[in-house]
Coordinates of C-alpha atoms in Angstrom, one line a residue:
M1 CA 168.3 -14.4 -123.9
I2 CA 168.0 -14.2 -120.1
D3 CA 164.6 -13.9 -118.9
D4 CA 163.2 -10.8 -120.1
H5 CA 166.6 -9.2 -121.3
S6 CA 167.4 -9.5 -124.7
F7 CA 171.2 -8.8 -124.5
A8 CA 173.9 -8.6 -121.5
L9 CA 175.9 -5.7 -120.3
C10 CA 179.0 -7.3 -118.4
L11 CA 180.8 -4.5 -116.1
T12 CA 184.5 -5.1 -115.5
H13 CA 187.4 -3.2 -113.7
D14 CA 191.0 -3.9 -114.0
V15 CA 192.6 -2.9 -110.9
D16 CA 196.1 -2.0 -112.1
R17 CA 197.3 1.1 -110.1
P18 CA 195.4 2.0 -107.3
Y19 CA 198.2 4.1 -105.8
K20 CA 199.4 7.0 -108.0
R21 CA 203.2 6.9 -108.5
F22 CA 205.3 10.0 -109.8
H23 CA 206.1 8.3 -113.0
Q24 CA 202.6 8.0 -113.8
A25 CA 201.9 11.8 -112.9
L26 CA 204.8 12.6 -114.9
Y27 CA 203.6 10.4 -117.9
Y28 CA 200.2 11.6 -118.2
T29 CA 201.2 15.4 -117.5
L30 CA 203.5 14.9 -120.5
A31 CA 200.9 13.0 -122.6
E32 CA 198.1 15.2 -122.0
R33 CA 199.8 18.6 -121.1
S34 CA 197.8 19.0 -118.1
M35 CA 199.4 19.9 -114.5
D36 CA 196.4 18.2 -112.9
H37 CA 198.2 14.9 -113.0
L38 CA 200.9 16.5 -111.0
R39 CA 199.2 18.8 -108.9
S40 CA 197.2 15.7 -107.3
F41 CA 200.4 14.1 -106.5
V42 CA 202.1 17.0 -104.8
A43 CA 199.1 17.4 -102.8
R44 CA 199.6 14.0 -101.6
E45 CA 196.0 13.1 -102.7
N46 CA 195.4 9.3 -103.9
P47 CA 193.4 10.1 -106.8
Y48 CA 193.6 6.5 -108.3
W49 CA 191.6 5.1 -105.3
Q50 CA 188.0 4.8 -106.5
F51 CA 186.8 1.9 -104.8
E52 CA 184.0 3.8 -102.7
E53 CA 183.1 6.0 -105.7
I54 CA 182.7 3.2 -108.0
M55 CA 180.7 1.2 -105.1
A56 CA 178.6 4.1 -104.5
L57 CA 177.8 4.8 -107.9
E58 CA 176.9 1.2 -109.0
D59 CA 174.8 0.8 -105.8
D60 CA 172.9 3.8 -106.6
L61 CA 172.0 2.1 -110.2
G62 CA 171.4 -1.2 -108.6
V63 CA 174.0 -3.1 -110.2
R64 CA 177.2 -5.0 -109.5
S65 CA 180.5 -5.5 -111.5
A66 CA 184.0 -7.4 -111.4
F67 CA 187.0 -6.2 -110.0
Y68 CA 189.9 -7.9 -111.1
F69 CA 193.1 -7.7 -109.0
L70 CA 196.9 -7.8 -109.9
S71 CA 199.8 -9.2 -108.3
E72 CA 202.9 -8.0 -110.4
P73 CA 206.3 -9.5 -109.2
G74 CA 208.8 -6.7 -108.4
P75 CA 211.4 -5.3 -110.9
F76 CA 214.1 -7.7 -109.5
A77 CA 212.2 -10.6 -109.1
S78 CA 213.6 -12.3 -112.3
G79 CA 217.1 -12.4 -111.0
D80 CA 218.4 -11.3 -114.4
P81 CA 220.1 -7.9 -114.1
L82 CA 219.2 -7.1 -117.8
D83 CA 215.5 -6.7 -116.8
W84 CA 216.4 -4.5 -113.9
V85 CA 217.6 -1.8 -116.4
R86 CA 214.9 -2.5 -119.0
P87 CA 212.5 0.6 -119.3
D88 CA 209.6 -1.6 -120.0
T89 CA 210.2 -3.5 -116.6
W90 CA 210.0 -0.2 -114.6
I91 CA 206.9 1.0 -116.6
Q92 CA 205.0 -2.3 -116.0
Q93 CA 205.8 -2.7 -112.2
L94 CA 206.5 0.5 -110.5
G95 CA 203.4 1.5 -108.7
R96 CA 202.5 -1.9 -108.2
Y97 CA 200.7 -3.2 -105.0
D98 CA 200.2 -6.5 -103.0
P99 CA 196.8 -7.6 -102.4
T100 CA 197.5 -9.0 -99.1
D101 CA 198.2 -5.4 -97.7
D102 CA 195.8 -4.4 -95.0
D103 CA 194.0 -1.5 -97.2
I104 CA 193.6 -4.0 -100.4
A105 CA 192.8 -6.8 -98.6
A106 CA 189.8 -5.1 -96.7
V107 CA 188.6 -3.6 -99.9
I108 CA 188.5 -6.8 -101.6
R109 CA 186.5 -8.4 -99.0
E110 CA 184.3 -5.4 -98.6
L111 CA 183.6 -6.1 -102.3
D112 CA 182.9 -9.7 -102.0
D113 CA 180.5 -9.1 -99.0
G114 CA 178.6 -6.4 -101.1
G115 CA 178.0 -8.8 -103.9
W116 CA 180.7 -7.5 -106.2
E117 CA 182.8 -10.2 -107.9
V118 CA 186.5 -10.3 -107.3
G119 CA 188.5 -12.0 -109.9
L120 CA 192.1 -12.4 -111.1
H121 CA 194.2 -9.8 -113.4
G122 CA 196.8 -12.1 -114.4
S123 CA 200.4 -10.4 -114.4
Y124 CA 202.4 -9.6 -117.5
H125 CA 204.0 -12.8 -117.7
S126 CA 201.6 -15.6 -116.3
G127 CA 199.6 -15.8 -119.3
D128 CA 202.2 -18.6 -120.4
D129 CA 203.6 -19.3 -117.0
I130 CA 201.2 -21.9 -115.0
E131 CA 203.3 -21.5 -111.6
C132 CA 203.2 -17.8 -111.9
L133 CA 199.3 -17.7 -112.6
L134 CA 198.7 -20.4 -109.8
Q135 CA 200.6 -18.4 -107.1
E136 CA 198.7 -14.9 -108.1
K137 CA 195.6 -17.2 -108.0
E138 CA 196.0 -18.7 -104.6
Q139 CA 197.4 -15.5 -103.2
L140 CA 194.0 -13.5 -104.0
E141 CA 191.8 -16.6 -102.9
D142 CA 193.8 -16.7 -99.5
V143 CA 192.8 -12.9 -99.2
L144 CA 189.3 -13.6 -100.6
G145 CA 188.3 -16.7 -98.6
H146 CA 187.0 -18.7 -101.6
P147 CA 188.0 -19.6 -105.1
V148 CA 188.1 -17.2 -107.8
R149 CA 186.3 -17.7 -111.2
G150 CA 187.7 -15.8 -113.9
G151 CA 189.6 -12.7 -114.8
R152 CA 191.4 -10.9 -117.3
Q153 CA 195.1 -10.9 -118.4
H154 CA 197.2 -7.5 -117.7
Y155 CA 197.8 -5.5 -120.8
L156 CA 195.5 -7.9 -122.6
R157 CA 198.7 -9.9 -122.8
M158 CA 198.0 -13.6 -123.9
N159 CA 198.8 -16.6 -126.2
T160 CA 195.6 -18.3 -127.5
P161 CA 194.8 -21.0 -127.0
E162 CA 197.6 -21.6 -124.7
T163 CA 196.9 -19.0 -121.9
W164 CA 193.2 -20.5 -121.9
R165 CA 194.4 -23.7 -121.3
I166 CA 196.5 -22.7 -118.4
Q167 CA 193.5 -21.0 -116.9
A168 CA 191.1 -23.8 -117.2
E169 CA 193.7 -26.3 -115.6
L170 CA 193.9 -23.8 -112.6
G171 CA 190.2 -24.1 -112.3
L172 CA 189.3 -21.0 -113.6
E173 CA 185.7 -20.8 -115.4
Y174 CA 186.0 -17.8 -117.7
D175 CA 188.4 -15.4 -119.4
S176 CA 187.9 -11.6 -120.6
T177 CA 191.2 -10.9 -122.3
L178 CA 190.2 -11.2 -125.9
G179 CA 189.9 -7.9 -126.9
S180 CA 191.8 -4.3 -127.9
S181 CA 193.3 -1.4 -126.1
T182 CA 193.1 0.8 -129.1
D183 CA 189.8 -0.3 -130.9
Y184 CA 186.3 -1.2 -129.4
G185 CA 183.4 -3.2 -131.1
F186 CA 182.3 -6.8 -131.6
V187 CA 185.3 -8.0 -133.5
Y188 CA 184.7 -11.7 -132.2
D189 CA 181.0 -11.8 -133.0
Y190 CA 178.2 -11.5 -130.3
G191 CA 178.2 -14.3 -128.5
L192 CA 180.3 -16.2 -125.6
V193 CA 183.2 -18.4 -127.0
K194 CA 184.1 -22.0 -126.0
P195 CA 187.8 -22.5 -127.2
L196 CA 188.1 -25.6 -125.3
S197 CA 185.3 -27.2 -123.8
E198 CA 181.6 -26.4 -122.3
S199 CA 183.2 -25.7 -118.7
F200 CA 185.6 -22.8 -119.9
T201 CA 184.0 -19.5 -121.4
V202 CA 185.7 -16.4 -123.2
L203 CA 183.8 -13.5 -123.0
P204 CA 185.6 -11.2 -125.5
L205 CA 185.9 -7.7 -124.4
T206 CA 183.8 -5.2 -126.4
L207 CA 184.9 -1.8 -125.0
M208 CA 187.9 -0.6 -123.1
E209 CA 187.2 3.0 -122.2
Q210 CA 190.3 4.5 -123.4
T211 CA 189.5 3.5 -126.9
L212 CA 186.8 6.1 -126.7
P213 CA 186.8 9.4 -128.2
D214 CA 187.7 11.9 -125.0
P215 CA 184.5 12.5 -123.3
A216 CA 185.7 15.9 -122.1
S217 CA 186.5 17.4 -125.4
R218 CA 184.4 15.0 -127.6
P219 CA 181.4 14.4 -125.3
Q220 CA 179.0 13.7 -128.1
A221 CA 181.2 11.3 -130.1
A222 CA 182.3 9.2 -126.9
W223 CA 178.3 9.1 -126.0
Q224 CA 177.5 8.1 -129.6
A225 CA 180.1 5.3 -129.7
C226 CA 178.5 3.8 -126.7
A227 CA 175.2 4.2 -127.8
D228 CA 176.0 2.6 -131.1
L229 CA 177.4 -0.6 -129.5
V230 CA 174.5 -0.9 -127.2
A231 CA 172.1 -0.8 -130.0
E232 CA 174.2 -3.3 -131.9
A233 CA 174.5 -5.7 -128.8
R234 CA 170.4 -5.3 -128.4
E235 CA 170.1 -6.0 -132.2
N236 CA 171.8 -9.1 -132.1
D237 CA 171.0 -10.5 -128.5
A238 CA 175.1 -10.0 -127.5
V239 CA 176.6 -10.2 -124.6
M240 CA 178.7 -6.7 -124.3
T241 CA 181.4 -6.6 -122.0
V242 CA 183.1 -3.4 -121.1
L243 CA 186.5 -2.2 -119.1
W244 CA 186.8 1.0 -117.0
H245 CA 189.7 1.2 -115.4
P246 CA 189.2 2.6 -111.6
R247 CA 191.7 5.8 -112.3
Y248 CA 189.3 7.1 -114.9
F249 CA 186.6 7.6 -112.4
N250 CA 188.6 10.2 -111.1
E251 CA 186.8 13.4 -112.7
R252 CA 189.7 16.1 -111.8
E253 CA 192.2 14.3 -114.1
F254 CA 189.7 12.0 -116.6
P255 CA 186.7 14.2 -117.0
G256 CA 183.9 12.8 -118.3
Y257 CA 184.5 9.3 -118.0
R258 CA 182.5 8.6 -114.8
R259 CA 179.5 10.5 -116.1
L260 CA 180.1 8.6 -119.5
Y261 CA 179.9 5.1 -117.4
R262 CA 176.8 6.1 -115.7
R263 CA 175.0 7.1 -118.7
L264 CA 176.2 4.0 -120.4
I265 CA 174.6 1.8 -117.5
E266 CA 171.4 3.8 -117.3
H267 CA 170.8 3.5 -121.2
A268 CA 171.3 -0.4 -121.1
Q269 CA 168.8 -0.2 -118.3
D270 CA 166.3 1.7 -120.2
V271 CA 166.5 -0.7 -123.3
G272 CA 166.3 -4.0 -121.5
A273 CA 169.9 -5.4 -120.8
W274 CA 170.8 -7.8 -118.5
I275 CA 173.5 -5.9 -116.4
G276 CA 176.3 -7.4 -114.0
P277 CA 179.5 -9.2 -113.7
P278 CA 180.8 -12.0 -115.8
A279 CA 180.3 -14.8 -113.3
A280 CA 176.9 -13.8 -112.4
L281 CA 176.1 -13.6 -116.0
L282 CA 177.3 -17.7 -116.5
D283 CA 175.3 -18.5 -113.4
R284 CA 172.0 -17.0 -114.9
L285 CA 172.4 -18.8 -118.1
D286 CA 172.9 -22.1 -116.1
E287 CA 169.7 -21.2 -114.4
S288 CA 167.7 -20.3 -117.5
T289 CA 165.2 -22.1 -119.2
P290 CA 166.1 -25.1 -121.5
G291 CA 167.4 -23.7 -124.7
T292 CA 169.0 -20.7 -123.2
T293 CA 172.4 -22.1 -121.9
R294 CA 176.0 -20.7 -122.1
S295 CA 176.5 -22.9 -125.4
S296 CA 173.8 -21.3 -127.3
L297 CA 175.2 -18.1 -127.1
A298 CA 178.7 -19.5 -128.3
A299 CA 179.6 -17.6 -131.3
G300 CA 182.0 -20.5 -132.5
T301 CA 184.2 -17.9 -134.6
E302 CA 187.5 -19.4 -135.1
I303 CA 190.0 -17.0 -133.2
W304 CA 193.1 -18.8 -132.8

């Protein structure tokens, strides 16, 4: 597929909420019946700020990944009073962050300088609003200092193929929204997808960490699911794209996920995977020998 690698593992992180808010602490406390989520909030810790930990882990393994940054409008942005009182509006928007804030902007630049990809995490309503997505893209690019190349829509919320048309019109090269928050697997076949033209690529999402068996209570089942996906990717010369949200690297509240992520990467390295962020994969495919191009990996599956 790429040089001596038979398959690819693309690593991605959606930066949804780097700051923990009370409603999040309460939600996870009730959902998981664990007081750890409230304890960290009361202790004024910032357990969702995991950038340094992720960078150190990946640097230790000699790999890089993509971080997709979100700019979600505030609850009063719509001007519609009905939106102000809808529970889903507050769930989506409380705990949001501004990528131009000093701390976030500094992390974005540190990631970029260190060889990580910084991409766009389109907000909840941006998938069918070109002006909204353009504003978010330009805001992130102002911080980054150069164009972003791709990303993923928040909550995997999109309309096919309209969202891809919007993304392509704004100059994005790829999208990795196509996938599931409840199931894992190669639902959309094993390769890259070309829904519009050769210049725009879809990398289907193979695995979101929350779809796995709980690695704390069922560690063998969680690992077996990952190992099976790697084996399937290797057998089919596949592109396997995974999403690990930064908050899941907090071992106190989400035990087992950080160790599982490391084990997944180490195993993929052992069996010959190319590993990195999506934009780097596209670059490597463009640089590969004739016959190994982006289009040769396109699945051609009807998905819309």
